[in-house]
Tab-separated table of C-alpha atoms in Angstrom:
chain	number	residue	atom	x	y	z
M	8	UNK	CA	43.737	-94.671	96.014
M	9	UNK	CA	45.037	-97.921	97.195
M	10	UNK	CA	47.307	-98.099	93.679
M	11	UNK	CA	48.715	-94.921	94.592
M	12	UNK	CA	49.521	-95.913	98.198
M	13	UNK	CA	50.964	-98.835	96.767
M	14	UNK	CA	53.378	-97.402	94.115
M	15	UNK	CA	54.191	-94.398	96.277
M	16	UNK	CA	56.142	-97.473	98.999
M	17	UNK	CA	57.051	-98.946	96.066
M	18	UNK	CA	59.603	-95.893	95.230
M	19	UNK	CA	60.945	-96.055	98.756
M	20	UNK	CA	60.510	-99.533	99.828
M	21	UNK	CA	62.538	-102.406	97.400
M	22	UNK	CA	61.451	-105.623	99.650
M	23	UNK	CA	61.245	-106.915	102.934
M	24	UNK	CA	63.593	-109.119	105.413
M	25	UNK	CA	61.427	-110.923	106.572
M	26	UNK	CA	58.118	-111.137	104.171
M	27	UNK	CA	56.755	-114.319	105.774
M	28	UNK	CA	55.600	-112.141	108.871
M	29	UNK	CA	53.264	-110.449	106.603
M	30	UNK	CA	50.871	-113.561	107.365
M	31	UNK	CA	50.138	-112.420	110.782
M	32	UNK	CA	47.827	-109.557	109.221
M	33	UNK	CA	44.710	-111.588	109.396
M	34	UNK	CA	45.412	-112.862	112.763
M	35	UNK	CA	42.820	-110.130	114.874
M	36	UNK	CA	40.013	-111.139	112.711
M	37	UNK	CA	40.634	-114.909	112.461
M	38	UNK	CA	40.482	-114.621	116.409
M	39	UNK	CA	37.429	-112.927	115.752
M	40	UNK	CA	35.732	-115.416	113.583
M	41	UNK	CA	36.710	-118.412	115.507
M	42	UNK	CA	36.768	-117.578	118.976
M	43	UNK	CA	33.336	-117.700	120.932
M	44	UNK	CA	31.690	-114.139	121.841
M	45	UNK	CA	32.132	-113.253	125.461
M	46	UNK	CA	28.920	-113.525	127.490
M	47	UNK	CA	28.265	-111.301	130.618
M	48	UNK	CA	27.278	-113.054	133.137
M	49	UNK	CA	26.760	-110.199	135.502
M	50	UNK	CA	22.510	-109.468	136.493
M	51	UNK	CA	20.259	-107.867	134.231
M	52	UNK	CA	17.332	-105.752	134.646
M	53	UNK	CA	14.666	-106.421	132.066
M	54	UNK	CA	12.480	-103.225	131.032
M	55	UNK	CA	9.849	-102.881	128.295
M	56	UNK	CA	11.662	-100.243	126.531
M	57	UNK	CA	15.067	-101.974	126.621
M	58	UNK	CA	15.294	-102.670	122.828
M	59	UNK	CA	14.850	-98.412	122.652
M	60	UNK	CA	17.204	-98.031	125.047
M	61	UNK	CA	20.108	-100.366	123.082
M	62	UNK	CA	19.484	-98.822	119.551
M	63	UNK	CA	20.217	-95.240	121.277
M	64	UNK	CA	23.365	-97.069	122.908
M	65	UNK	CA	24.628	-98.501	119.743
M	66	UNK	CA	23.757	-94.769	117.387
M	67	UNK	CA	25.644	-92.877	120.426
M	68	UNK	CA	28.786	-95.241	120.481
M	69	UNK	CA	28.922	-96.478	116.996
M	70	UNK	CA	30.920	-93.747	115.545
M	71	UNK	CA	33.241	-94.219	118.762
M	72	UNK	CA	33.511	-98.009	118.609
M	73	UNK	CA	34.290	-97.563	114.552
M	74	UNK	CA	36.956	-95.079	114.690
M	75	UNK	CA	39.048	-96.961	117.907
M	76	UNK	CA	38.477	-100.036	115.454
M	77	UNK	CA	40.384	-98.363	112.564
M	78	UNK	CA	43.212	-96.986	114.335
M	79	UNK	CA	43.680	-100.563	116.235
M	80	UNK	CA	43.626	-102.249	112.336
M	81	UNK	CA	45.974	-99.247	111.119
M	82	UNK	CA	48.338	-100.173	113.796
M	83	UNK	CA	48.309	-103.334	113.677
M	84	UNK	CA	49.426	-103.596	109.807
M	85	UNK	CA	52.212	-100.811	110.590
M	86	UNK	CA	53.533	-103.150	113.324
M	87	UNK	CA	53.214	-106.203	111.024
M	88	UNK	CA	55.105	-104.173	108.244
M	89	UNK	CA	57.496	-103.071	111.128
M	90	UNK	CA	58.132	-106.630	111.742
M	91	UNK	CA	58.733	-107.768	107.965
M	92	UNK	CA	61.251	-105.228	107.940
M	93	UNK	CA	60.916	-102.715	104.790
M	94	UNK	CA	63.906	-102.013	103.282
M	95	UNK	CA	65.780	-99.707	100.635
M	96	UNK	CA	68.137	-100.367	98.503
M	97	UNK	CA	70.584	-97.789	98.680
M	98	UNK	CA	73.172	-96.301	95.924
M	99	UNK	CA	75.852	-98.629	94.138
M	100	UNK	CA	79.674	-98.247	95.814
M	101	UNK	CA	81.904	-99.970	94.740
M	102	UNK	CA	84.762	-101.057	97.775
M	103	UNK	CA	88.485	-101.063	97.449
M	104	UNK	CA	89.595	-104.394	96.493
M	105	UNK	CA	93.367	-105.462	96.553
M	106	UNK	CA	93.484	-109.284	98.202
M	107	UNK	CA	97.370	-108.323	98.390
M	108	UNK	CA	99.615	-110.172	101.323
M	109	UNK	CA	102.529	-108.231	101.859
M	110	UNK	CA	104.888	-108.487	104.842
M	111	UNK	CA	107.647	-106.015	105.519
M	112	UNK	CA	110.844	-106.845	106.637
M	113	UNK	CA	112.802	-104.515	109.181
M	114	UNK	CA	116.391	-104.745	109.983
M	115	UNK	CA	117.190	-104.538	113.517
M	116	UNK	CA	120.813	-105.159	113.997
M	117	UNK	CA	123.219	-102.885	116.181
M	118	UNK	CA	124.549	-100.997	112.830
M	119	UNK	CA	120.663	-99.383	112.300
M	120	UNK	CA	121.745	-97.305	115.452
M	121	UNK	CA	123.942	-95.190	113.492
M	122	UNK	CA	122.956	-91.841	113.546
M	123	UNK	CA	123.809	-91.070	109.707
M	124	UNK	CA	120.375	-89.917	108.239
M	125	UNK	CA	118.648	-86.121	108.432
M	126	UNK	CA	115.138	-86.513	109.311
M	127	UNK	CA	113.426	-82.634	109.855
M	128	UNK	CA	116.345	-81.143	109.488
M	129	UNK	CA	117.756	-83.122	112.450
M	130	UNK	CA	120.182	-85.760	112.678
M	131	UNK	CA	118.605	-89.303	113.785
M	132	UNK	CA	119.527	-92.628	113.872
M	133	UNK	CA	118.962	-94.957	110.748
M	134	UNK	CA	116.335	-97.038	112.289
M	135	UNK	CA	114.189	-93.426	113.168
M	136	UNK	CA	114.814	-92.494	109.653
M	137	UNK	CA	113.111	-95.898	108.760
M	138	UNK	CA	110.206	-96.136	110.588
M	139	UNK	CA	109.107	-92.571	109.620
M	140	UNK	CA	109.272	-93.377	106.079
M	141	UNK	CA	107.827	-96.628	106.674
M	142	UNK	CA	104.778	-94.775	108.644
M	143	UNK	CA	104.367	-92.603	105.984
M	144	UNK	CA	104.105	-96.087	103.772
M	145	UNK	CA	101.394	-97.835	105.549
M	146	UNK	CA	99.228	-94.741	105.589
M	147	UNK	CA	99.397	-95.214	101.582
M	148	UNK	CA	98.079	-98.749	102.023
M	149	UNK	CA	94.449	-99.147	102.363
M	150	UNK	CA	92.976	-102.524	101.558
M	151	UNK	CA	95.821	-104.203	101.587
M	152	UNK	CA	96.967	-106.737	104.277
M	153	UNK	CA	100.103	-105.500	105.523
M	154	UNK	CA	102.339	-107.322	108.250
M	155	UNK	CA	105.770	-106.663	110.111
M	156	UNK	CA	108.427	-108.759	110.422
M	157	UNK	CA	111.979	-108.195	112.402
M	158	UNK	CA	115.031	-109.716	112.146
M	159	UNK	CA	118.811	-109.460	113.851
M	160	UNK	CA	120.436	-112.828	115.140
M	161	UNK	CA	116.822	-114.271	114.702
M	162	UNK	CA	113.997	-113.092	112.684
M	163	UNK	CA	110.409	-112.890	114.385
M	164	UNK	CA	106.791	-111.597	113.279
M	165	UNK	CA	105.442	-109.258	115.155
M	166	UNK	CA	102.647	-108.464	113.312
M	167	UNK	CA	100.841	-110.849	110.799
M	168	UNK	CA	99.479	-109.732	107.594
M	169	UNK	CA	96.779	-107.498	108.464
M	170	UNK	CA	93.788	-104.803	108.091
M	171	UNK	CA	94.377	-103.175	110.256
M	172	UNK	CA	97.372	-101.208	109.962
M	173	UNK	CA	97.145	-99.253	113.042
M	174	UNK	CA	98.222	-102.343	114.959
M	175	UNK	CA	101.116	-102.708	112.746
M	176	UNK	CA	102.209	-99.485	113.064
M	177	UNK	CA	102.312	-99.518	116.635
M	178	UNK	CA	104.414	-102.586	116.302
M	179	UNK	CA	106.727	-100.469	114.685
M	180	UNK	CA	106.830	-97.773	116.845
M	181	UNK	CA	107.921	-100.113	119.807
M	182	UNK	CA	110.614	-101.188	117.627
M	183	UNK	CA	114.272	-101.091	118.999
M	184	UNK	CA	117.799	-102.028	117.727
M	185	UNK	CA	119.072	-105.282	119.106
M	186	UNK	CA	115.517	-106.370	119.652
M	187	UNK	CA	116.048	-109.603	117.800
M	188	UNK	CA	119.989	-109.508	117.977
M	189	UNK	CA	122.979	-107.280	117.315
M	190	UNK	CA	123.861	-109.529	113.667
M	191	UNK	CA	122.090	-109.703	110.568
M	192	UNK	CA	120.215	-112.770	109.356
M	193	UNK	CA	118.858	-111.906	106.175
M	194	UNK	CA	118.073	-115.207	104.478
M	195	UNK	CA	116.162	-116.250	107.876
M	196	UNK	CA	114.180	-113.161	107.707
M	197	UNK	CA	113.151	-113.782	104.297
M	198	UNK	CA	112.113	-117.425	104.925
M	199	UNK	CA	110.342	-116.792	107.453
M	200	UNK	CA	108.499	-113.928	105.071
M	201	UNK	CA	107.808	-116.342	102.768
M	202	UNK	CA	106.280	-119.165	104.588
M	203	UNK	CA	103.969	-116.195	106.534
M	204	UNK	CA	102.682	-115.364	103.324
M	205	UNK	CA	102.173	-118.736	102.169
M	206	UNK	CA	100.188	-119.902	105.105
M	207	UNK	CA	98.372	-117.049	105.566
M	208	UNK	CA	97.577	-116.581	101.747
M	209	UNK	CA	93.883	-118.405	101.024
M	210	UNK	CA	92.731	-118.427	97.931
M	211	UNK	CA	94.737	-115.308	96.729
M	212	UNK	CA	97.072	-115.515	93.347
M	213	UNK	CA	100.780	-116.486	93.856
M	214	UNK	CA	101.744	-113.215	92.079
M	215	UNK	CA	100.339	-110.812	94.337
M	216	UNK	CA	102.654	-111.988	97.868
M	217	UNK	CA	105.114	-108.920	98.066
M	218	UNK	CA	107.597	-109.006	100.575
M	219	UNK	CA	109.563	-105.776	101.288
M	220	UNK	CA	112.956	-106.345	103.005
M	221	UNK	CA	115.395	-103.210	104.175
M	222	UNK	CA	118.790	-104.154	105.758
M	223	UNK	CA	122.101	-101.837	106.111
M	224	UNK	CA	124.143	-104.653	106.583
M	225	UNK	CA	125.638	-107.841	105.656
M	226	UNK	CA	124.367	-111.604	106.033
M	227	UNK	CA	126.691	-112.678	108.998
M	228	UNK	CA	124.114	-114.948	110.596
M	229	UNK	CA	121.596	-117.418	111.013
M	230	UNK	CA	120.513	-121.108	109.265
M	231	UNK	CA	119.598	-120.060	105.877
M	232	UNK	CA	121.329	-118.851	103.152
M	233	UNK	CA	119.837	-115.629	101.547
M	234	UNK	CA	119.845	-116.892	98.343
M	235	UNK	CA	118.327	-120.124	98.997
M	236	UNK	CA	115.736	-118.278	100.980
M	237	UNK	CA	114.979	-116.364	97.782
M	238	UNK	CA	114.818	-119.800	95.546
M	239	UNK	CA	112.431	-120.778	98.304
M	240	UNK	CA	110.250	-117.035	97.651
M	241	UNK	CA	110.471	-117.746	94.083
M	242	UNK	CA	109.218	-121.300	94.083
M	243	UNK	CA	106.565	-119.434	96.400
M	244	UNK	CA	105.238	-117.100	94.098
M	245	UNK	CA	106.440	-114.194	96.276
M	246	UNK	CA	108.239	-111.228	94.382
M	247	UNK	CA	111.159	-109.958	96.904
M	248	UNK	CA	112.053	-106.257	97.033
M	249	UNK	CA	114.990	-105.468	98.720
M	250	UNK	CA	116.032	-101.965	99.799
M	251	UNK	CA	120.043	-101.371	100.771
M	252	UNK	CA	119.905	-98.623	103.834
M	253	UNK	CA	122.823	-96.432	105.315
M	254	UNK	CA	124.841	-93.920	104.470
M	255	UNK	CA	127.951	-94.132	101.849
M	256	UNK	CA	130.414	-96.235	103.575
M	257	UNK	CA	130.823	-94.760	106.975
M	258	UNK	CA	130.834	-95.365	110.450
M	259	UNK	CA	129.828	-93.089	113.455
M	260	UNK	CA	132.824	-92.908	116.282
M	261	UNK	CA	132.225	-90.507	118.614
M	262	UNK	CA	130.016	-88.243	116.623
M	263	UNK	CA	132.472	-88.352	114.086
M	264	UNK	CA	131.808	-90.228	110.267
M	265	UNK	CA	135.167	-92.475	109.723
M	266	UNK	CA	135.401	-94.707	106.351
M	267	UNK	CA	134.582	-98.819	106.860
M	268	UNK	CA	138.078	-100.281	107.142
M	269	UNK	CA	138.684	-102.319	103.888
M	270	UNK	CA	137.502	-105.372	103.144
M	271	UNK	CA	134.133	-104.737	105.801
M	272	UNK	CA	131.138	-103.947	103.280
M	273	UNK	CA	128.773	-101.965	104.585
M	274	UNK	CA	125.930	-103.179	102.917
M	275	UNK	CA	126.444	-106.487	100.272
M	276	UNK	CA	124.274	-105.039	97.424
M	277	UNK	CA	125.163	-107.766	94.725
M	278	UNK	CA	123.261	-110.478	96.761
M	279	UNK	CA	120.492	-107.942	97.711
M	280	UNK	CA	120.279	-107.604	94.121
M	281	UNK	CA	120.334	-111.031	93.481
M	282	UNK	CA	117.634	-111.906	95.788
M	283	UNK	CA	115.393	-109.135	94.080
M	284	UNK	CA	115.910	-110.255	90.725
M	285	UNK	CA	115.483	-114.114	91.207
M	286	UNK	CA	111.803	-113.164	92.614
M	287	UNK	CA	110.693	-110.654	89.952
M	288	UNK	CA	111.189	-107.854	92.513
M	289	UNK	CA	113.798	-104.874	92.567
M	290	UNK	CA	116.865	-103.895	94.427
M	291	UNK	CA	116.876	-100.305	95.383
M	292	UNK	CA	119.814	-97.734	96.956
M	293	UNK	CA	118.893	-95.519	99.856
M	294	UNK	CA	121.319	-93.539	101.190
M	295	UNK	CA	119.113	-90.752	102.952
M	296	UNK	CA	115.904	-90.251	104.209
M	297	UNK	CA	114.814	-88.768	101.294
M	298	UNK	CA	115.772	-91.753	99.001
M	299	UNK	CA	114.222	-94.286	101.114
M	300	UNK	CA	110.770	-92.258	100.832
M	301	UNK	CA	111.099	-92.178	97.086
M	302	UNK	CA	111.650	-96.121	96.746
M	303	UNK	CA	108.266	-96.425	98.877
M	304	UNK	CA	106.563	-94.509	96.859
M	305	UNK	CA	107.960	-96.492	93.737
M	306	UNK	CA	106.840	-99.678	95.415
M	307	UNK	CA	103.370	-98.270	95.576
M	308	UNK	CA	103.432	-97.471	91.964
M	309	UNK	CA	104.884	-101.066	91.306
M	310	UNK	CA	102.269	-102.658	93.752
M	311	UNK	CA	98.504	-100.656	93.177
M	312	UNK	CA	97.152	-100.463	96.352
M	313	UNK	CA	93.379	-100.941	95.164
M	314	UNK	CA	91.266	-101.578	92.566
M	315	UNK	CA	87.280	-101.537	91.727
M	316	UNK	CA	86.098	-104.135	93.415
M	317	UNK	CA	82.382	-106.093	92.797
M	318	UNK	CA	79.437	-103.261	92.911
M	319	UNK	CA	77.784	-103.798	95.710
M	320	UNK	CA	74.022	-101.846	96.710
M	321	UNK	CA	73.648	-101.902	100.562
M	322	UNK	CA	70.464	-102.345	102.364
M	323	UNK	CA	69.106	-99.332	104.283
M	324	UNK	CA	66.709	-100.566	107.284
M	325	UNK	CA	63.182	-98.567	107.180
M	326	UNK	CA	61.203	-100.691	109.808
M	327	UNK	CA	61.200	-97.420	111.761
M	328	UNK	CA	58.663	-95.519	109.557
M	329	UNK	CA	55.934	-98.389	110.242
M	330	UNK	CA	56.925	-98.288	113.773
M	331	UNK	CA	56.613	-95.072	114.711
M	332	UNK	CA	53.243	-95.170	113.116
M	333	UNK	CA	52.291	-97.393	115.105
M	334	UNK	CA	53.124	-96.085	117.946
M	335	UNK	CA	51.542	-92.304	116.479
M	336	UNK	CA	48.101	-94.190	116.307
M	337	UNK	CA	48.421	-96.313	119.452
M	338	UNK	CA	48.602	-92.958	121.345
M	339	UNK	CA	46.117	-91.522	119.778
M	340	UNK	CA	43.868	-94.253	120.512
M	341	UNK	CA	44.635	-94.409	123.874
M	342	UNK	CA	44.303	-90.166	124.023
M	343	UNK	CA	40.705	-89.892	122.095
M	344	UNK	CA	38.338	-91.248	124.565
M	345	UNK	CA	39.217	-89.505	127.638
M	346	UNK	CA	39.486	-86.420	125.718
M	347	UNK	CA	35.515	-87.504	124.651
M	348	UNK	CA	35.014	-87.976	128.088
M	349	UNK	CA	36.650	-84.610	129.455
């Protein structure tokens, strides 16, 4: 019976926490053994008949005494197995596993105000259009560590690269032209990108730092060239992707769309493409919403978003089967005799 007992936990039980607690099960009758008896010292009456009178007091109470003494043992081995707490191993999954760092790069200069993009059949300005699409992107991104960088006159992180994505995204969302400037300072928005990742990185492989950078405009400020910015990316180990945003050389005057005079790209493509290909990343052309939501979804093909990671078997706690037990028979000792005595 007891080999039954034994391989019937065994199906449901694969080990304990805490086995040394298990020791405690002899405690109750070491106490017993070493511990002296308690002697009454209350007056007693002595009678002729008084050995008669015991033997009838021990045959009436015996079966009592014996029972309350195997539900206190029973209890006390479900609390001690409480204590050690049982657990089961539960079924293999098998977590998401990317270990990417990948900051994206948002242009916030005064020409992302121009409202040249259809978003919902609706006219919006380009920096809307963008952070929809880019919304849309970060849902796609689960396990990866995703951060948000800004840049006009001066480039700034406002979110470092990060799990959780709903913070980013909020970052986003509170996102407004001219917040870091009315000019365009590509090359220190990507060093700044770069040395992020870098710092940030741990023990992760040089080849998996992705930076994502979307401008509509031309480098017309700040300290570092973009190109040398990329040289310092590649020497980094972080591939560059740079996506050109905006409409096809136009300008928004008074609701109307007028041509950029000569001479005043709109967006300088060759160095975008430039930057891209010096890292091992790709220049891409968005000219509407649409566009821009197919290069994100090319990115994601280009950068996986998971993998299988390690198996892994979690734990399951069971200390509350023991316990309750317990507690079942503690009741029910406690119950018994004054339902003897009703």
């Amino acid at each position: 019976m007891s080999g039954l007992l034994a391989n019937t936990v065994g199906v449901w039980l694969d080990g304990f926490a805490w086995p040394w607690l298990l020791l405690a099960l002899p405690l109750p009758w070491l106490a017993r053994r070493v511990l002296p008896a308690r002697r009454s010292s209350a007056p007693a009456l002595a009678v002729p008949f008084g050995d008669r009178l015991a033997g009838l007091a021990a045959t009436v109470a015996g079966s009592g005494r014996n029972a309350g003494a195997w539900l206190a043992w029973a209890a006390w081995v479900l609390l001690c197995l409480a204590a050690a707490r049982p657990q089961q191993v539960g079924e293999a999954v098998m977590p998401p596993q990317s270990g990417r760092e990948m900051m994206v790069a948002l242009d916030l200069s005064g020409s992302m105000s121009e409202p040249d993009m259809m978003l919902g059949g609706r006219r919006v300005d380009r920096l809307t259009a963008a952070k929809a699409v880019l919304s849309d992107f970060l849902d796609h991104r689960e396990g990866d560590r995703v951060g948000l960088l800004v840049f006009g006159q001066r480039a700034y992180v406002l979110a470092p690269p990060t799990l959780d994505l709903a913070t980013v995204r909020q970052q986003l969302g509170d996102s407004v032209v001219g917040l870091a400037g009315r000019e365009t300072a590509i090359g220190d928005g990507i060093g700044l990108a770069v040395k992020r990742l870098v710092s940030g990185a741990d023990d992760r492989e040089s080849g998996e730092h992705v930076l994502i950078l979307l401008t509509d405009g031309v480098n017309n400020a700040g300290m570092l060239e973009p190109l040398k910015a990329a040289e310092l990316g590649s020497d980094a180990g972080v591939r560059v992707y740079t996506v050109a945003f905006g409409g096809d050389g136009a300008m928004s005057v008074f609701g109307f769309q007028l041509p950029v005079p000569a001479g005043e790209d709109e967006v300088d493509e060759a160095t975008l493409t430039q930057i891209a290909e010096s890292t091992g990343g790709r220049f891409f052309r968005a000219r509407d919403t649409a566009q821009l939501a197919g290069i994100y979804a090319e990115i994601d093909r280009l950068e996986p978003i998971r993998q299988p990671g390690e198996a892994v078997r979690p734990r399951i706690e069971r200390y509350h089967w023991p316990l309750g037990a317990a507690l079942g028979l503690g009741l029910l000792g406690f119950v018994a005799p004054r339902r003897r005595s009703w």
